[in-house]
Coordinates of C-alpha atoms in Angstrom, one line a residue:
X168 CA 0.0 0.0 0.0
X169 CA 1.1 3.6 -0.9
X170 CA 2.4 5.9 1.8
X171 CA 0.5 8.8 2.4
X172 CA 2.1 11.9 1.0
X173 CA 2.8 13.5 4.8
X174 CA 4.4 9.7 6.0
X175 CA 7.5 9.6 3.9
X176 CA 10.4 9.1 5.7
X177 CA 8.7 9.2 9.0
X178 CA 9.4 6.4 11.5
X179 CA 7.3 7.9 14.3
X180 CA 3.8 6.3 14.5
X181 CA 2.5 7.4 17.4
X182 CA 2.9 10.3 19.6
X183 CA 2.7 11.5 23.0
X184 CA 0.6 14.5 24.6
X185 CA 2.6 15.8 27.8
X186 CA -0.7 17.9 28.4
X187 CA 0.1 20.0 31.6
X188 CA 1.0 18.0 34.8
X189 CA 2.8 14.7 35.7
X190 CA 1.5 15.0 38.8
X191 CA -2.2 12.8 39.4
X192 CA -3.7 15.5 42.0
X193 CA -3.1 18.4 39.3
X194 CA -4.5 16.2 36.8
X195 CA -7.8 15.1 38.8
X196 CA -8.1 19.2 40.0
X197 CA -7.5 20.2 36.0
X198 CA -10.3 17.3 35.1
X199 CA -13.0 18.5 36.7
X200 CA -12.4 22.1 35.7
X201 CA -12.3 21.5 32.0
X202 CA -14.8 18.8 32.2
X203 CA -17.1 21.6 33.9
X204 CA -16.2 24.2 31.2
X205 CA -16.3 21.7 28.3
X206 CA -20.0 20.6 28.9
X207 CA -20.7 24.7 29.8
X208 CA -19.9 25.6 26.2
X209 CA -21.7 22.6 24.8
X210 CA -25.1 23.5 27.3
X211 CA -24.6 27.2 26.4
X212 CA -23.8 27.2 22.8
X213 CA -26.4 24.6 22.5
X214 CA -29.3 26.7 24.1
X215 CA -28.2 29.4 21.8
X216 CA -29.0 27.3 18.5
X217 CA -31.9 26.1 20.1
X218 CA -33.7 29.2 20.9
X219 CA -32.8 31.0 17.4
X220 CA -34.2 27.6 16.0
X221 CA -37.3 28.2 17.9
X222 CA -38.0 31.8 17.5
X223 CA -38.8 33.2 14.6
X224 CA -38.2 36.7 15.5
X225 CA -34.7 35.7 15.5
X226 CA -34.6 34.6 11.8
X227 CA -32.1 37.3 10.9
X228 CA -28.7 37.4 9.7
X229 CA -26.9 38.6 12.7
X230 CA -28.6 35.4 14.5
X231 CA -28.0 33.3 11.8
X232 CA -24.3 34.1 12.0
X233 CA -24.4 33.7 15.8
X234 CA -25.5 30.2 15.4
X235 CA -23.0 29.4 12.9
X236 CA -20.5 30.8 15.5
X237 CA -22.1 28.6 18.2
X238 CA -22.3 25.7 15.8
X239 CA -18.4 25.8 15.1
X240 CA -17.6 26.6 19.2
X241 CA -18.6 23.3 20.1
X242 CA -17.3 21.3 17.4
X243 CA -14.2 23.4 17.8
X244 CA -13.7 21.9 21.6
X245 CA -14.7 18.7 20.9
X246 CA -11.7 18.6 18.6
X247 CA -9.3 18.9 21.7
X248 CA -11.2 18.8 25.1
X249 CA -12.3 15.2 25.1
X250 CA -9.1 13.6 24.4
X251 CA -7.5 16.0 26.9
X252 CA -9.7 14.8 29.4
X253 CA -8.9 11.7 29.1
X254 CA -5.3 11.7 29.0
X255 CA -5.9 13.6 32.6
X256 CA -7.2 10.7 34.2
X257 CA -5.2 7.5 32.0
X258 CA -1.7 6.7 32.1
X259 CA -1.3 6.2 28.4
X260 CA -1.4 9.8 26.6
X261 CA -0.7 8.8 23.2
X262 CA -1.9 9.9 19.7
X263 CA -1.4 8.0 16.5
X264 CA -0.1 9.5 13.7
X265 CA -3.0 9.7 11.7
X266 CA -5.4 10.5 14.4
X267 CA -3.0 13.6 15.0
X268 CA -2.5 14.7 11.2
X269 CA -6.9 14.5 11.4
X270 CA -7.0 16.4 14.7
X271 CA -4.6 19.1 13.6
X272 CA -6.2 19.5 9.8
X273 CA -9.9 19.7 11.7
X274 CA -8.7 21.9 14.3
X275 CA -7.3 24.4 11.7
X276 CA -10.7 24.1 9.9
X277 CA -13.0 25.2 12.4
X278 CA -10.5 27.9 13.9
X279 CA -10.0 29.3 10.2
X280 CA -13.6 29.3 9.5
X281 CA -14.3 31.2 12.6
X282 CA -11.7 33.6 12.4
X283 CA -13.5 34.7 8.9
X284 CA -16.8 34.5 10.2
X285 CA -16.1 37.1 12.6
X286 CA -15.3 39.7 9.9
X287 CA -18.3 38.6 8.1
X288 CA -20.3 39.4 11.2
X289 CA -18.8 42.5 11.5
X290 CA -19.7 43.5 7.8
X291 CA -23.2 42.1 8.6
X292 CA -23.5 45.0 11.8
X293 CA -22.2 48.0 9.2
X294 CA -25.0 47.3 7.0
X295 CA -27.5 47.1 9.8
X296 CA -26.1 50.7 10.9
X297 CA -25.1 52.6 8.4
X298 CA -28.2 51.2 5.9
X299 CA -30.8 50.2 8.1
X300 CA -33.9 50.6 5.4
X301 CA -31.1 48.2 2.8
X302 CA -30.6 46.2 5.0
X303 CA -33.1 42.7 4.6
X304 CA -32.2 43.5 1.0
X305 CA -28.8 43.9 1.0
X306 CA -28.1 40.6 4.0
X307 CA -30.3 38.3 1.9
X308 CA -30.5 34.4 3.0
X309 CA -28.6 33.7 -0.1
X310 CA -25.4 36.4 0.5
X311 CA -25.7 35.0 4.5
X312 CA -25.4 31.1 3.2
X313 CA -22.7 32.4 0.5
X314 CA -20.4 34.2 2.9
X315 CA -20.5 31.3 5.3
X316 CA -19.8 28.9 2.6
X317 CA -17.0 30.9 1.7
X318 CA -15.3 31.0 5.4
X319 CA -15.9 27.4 5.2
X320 CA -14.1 26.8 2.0
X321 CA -11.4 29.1 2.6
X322 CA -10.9 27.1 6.1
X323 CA -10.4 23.7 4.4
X324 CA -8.3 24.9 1.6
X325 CA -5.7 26.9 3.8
X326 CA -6.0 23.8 6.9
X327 CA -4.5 21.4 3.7
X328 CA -1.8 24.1 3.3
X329 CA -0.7 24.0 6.8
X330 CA -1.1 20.4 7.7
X331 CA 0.7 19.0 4.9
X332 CA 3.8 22.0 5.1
X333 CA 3.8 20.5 8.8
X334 CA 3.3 16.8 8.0
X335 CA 5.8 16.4 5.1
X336 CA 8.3 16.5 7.6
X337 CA 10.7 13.6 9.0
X338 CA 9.6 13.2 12.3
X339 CA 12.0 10.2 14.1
X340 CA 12.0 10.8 17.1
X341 CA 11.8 11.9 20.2
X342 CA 7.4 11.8 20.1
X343 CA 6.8 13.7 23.0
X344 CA 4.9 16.9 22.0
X345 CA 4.7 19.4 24.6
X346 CA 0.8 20.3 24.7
X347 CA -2.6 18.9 25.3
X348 CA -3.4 18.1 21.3
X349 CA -1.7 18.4 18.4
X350 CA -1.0 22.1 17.2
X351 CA 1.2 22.8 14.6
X352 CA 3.5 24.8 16.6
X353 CA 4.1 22.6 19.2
X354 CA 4.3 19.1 16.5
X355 CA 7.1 21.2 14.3
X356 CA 9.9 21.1 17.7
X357 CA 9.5 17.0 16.6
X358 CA 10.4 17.8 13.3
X359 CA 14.1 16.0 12.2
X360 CA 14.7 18.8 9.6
X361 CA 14.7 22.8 9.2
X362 CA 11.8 24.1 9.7
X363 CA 12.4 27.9 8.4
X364 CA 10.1 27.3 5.4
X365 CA 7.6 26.5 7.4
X366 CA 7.9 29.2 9.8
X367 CA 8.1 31.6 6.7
X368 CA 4.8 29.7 5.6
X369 CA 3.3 30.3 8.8
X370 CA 3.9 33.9 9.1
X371 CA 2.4 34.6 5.7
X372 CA -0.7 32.2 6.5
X373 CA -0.9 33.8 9.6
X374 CA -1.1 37.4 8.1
X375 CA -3.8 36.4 5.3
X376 CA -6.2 34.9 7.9
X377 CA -5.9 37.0 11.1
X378 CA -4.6 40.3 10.0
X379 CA -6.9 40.7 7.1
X380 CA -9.9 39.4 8.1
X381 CA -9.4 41.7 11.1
X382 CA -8.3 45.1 8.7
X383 CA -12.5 44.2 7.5
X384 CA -13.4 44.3 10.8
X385 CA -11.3 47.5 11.7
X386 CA -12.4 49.1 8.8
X387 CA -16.2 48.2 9.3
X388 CA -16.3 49.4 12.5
X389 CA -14.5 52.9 11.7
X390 CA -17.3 53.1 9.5
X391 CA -19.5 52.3 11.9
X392 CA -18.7 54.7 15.1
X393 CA -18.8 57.2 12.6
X394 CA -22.1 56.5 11.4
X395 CA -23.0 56.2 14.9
X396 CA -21.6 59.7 16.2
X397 CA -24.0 61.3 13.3
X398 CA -26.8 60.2 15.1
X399 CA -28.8 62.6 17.2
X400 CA -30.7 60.3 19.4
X401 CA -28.5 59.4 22.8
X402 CA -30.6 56.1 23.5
X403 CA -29.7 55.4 19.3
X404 CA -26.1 55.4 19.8
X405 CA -26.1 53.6 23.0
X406 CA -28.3 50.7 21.4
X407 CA -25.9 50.7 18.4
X408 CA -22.6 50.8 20.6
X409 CA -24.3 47.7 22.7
X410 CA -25.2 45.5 19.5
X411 CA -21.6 46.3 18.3
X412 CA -19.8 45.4 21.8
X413 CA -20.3 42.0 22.2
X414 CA -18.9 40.8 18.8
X415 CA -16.2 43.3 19.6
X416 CA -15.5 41.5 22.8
X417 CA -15.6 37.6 21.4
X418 CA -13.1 39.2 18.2
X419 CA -10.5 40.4 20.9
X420 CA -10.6 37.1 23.1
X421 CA -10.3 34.5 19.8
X422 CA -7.9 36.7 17.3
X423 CA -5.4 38.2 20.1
X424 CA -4.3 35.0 21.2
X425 CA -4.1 33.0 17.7
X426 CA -2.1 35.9 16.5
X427 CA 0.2 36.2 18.8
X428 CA 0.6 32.1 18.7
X429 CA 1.0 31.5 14.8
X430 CA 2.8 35.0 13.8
X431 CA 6.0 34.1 16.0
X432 CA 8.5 32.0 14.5
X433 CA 8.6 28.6 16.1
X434 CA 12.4 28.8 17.5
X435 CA 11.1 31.7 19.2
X436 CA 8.0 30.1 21.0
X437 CA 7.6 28.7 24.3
X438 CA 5.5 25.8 25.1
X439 CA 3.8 26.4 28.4
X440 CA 3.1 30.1 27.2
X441 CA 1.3 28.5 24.1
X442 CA -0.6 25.8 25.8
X443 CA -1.9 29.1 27.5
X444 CA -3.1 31.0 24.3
X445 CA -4.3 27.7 23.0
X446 CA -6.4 27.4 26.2
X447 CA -7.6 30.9 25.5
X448 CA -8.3 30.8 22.3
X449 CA -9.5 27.0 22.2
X450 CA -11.7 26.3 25.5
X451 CA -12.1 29.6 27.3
X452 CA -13.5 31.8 24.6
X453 CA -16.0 29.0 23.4
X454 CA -17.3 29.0 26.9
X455 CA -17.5 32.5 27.4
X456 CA -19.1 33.3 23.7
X457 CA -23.2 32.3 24.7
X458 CA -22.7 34.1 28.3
X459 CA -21.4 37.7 26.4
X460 CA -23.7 37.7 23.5
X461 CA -26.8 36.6 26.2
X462 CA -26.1 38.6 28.9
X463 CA -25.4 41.8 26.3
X464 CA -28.6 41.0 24.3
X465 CA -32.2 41.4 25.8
X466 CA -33.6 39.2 22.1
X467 CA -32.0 35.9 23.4
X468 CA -32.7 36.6 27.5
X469 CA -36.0 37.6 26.0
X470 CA -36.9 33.8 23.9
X471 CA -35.3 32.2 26.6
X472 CA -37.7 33.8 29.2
X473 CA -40.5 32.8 26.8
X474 CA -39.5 29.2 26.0
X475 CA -38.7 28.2 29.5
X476 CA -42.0 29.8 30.7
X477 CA -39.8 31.8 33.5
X478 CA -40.9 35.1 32.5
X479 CA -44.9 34.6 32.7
X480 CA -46.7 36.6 35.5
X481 CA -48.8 34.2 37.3
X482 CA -52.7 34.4 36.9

């Protein structure tokens, strides 16, 4: 049978996840935090899809994109969180080759996708801002299903880049990788060859999907606080800031640390520090996501009131 393209002259076959601790207390304390924010983001993200499902007052674009973004959160943890759970609580912590070259192509897949979506959603609150009466015309479902398709498309086609740059690597050894899944960073320090291409691919990958999807989001907003400072009303800007400052938020939290992780060169990074952006980036913004855009928006507190029958006055 025919090697695949990324196992030439590669002897390793398995690898192993150091995670965070050696120590079993650590391990059982760092179980049951995850394990807590893990099922969090799927409950939360969850309900989220579920109420815009249910009401169809919130049959819009923004909420359309916000359950795309909810939809991608909790297949983007489920990537990583599972199997780090339970290498937390078993003695063997190892990853086959193939499972890892799947984890880190899907990973990159669902973080790529996102990181596009969120300029799409910003482009998404300039029209509903600065042409409010366009605005059902101009967001149409088809332009809404287009742009997603796009982020998705774009996702797989630059995750191939990156895996198989990575992959196509000897790796013989040591197989210890010094993180809780398989990031590309942290699987290149393995590599048994120079790796300056790939940091020179990684740089410019890094600047096409970070730093341009987030010059749309700059440039949307300037666009949008200006539109916003024009307006007369006091109670119309501060509904306008508010609709704005939750996407804002979520942006900062995802794009801040995966740019500072995958715009460094690798002989430069340091692997606790990245297992800490990954965390950031991978678990705790996914989980924080469905509390900032609830809590900041009185539509979803509002369905959820009226599905779960909490906010009916008794007779």
């Amino acid at each position: 049978m025919q090697d695949l393209p990324w196992e030439n002259d590669s002897s390793v076959s398995e690898f192993i996840l150091l995670g965070f601790s050696r120590d079993s207390q650590i391990n059982a304390i760092l179980f049951t935090i995850f394990l807590f924010l893990y099922l969090s983001t799927l409950v939360g993200n969850g309900l989220i899809v579920t109420l815009i499902h249910l009401d169809s007052h919130l049959h819009t674009p923004m909420y359309f994109f916000l359950s795309v973004l909810s939809m991608l959160d909790m297949s983007y943890v489920t990537t990583t969180v599972p199997q780090m759970l339970v290498h937390l609580v078993c003695q063997k912590k190892t990853i086959s080759y193939v499972r890892c070259v799947a984890q880190m192509f899907i990973f990159l897949v669902l973080g790529i996708t996102e990181g596009w979506l969120f300029s799409v959603m910003a482009y998404d609150r300039y029209v509903a801002i600065c042409y409010p009466l366009r605005y059902k015309v101009i967001m149409s479902l088809r332009l809404c299903g287009a742009m997603v398709v796009f982020c998705g498309l774009w996702g797989v086609s630059c995750s191939l880049v990156y895996t198989v740059f990575t992959m196509r690597l000897p790796y013989c050894g040591p197989n210890e990788i010094n993180h809780f899944f398989c990031e590309v960073p942290a699987v290149l320090k393995l590599a048994c060859a120079d790796t300056s291409l790939n940091d020179q691919v990684d740089f410019i990958l890094g600047f096409i999907l970070l730093l341009i999807p987030l010059s749309f989001i700059l440039a949307s907003y300037i666009c949008i606080f200006a539109t916003i400072l024009r307006m007369r009303s006091a109670h119309s800007q501060l509904k306008a800031f508010s609709t704005c400052a939750s996407h804002i938020t979520v942006v900062t939290m995802f794009c801040g640390p995966a740019m500072f992780m995958y715009m460094n060169p690798g002989t430069n990074a340091s692997p606790e520090r990245d297992k800490k952006l990954a965390l950031f980036y991978n678990i705790i913004s996914a989980f924080l996501n469905p509390i900032i855009y609830s809590l900041r928006n009185k539509d979803v507190k509002k369905t959820f009131l009226k599905v779960t029958g909490w906010g009916r006055t008794p007779e």
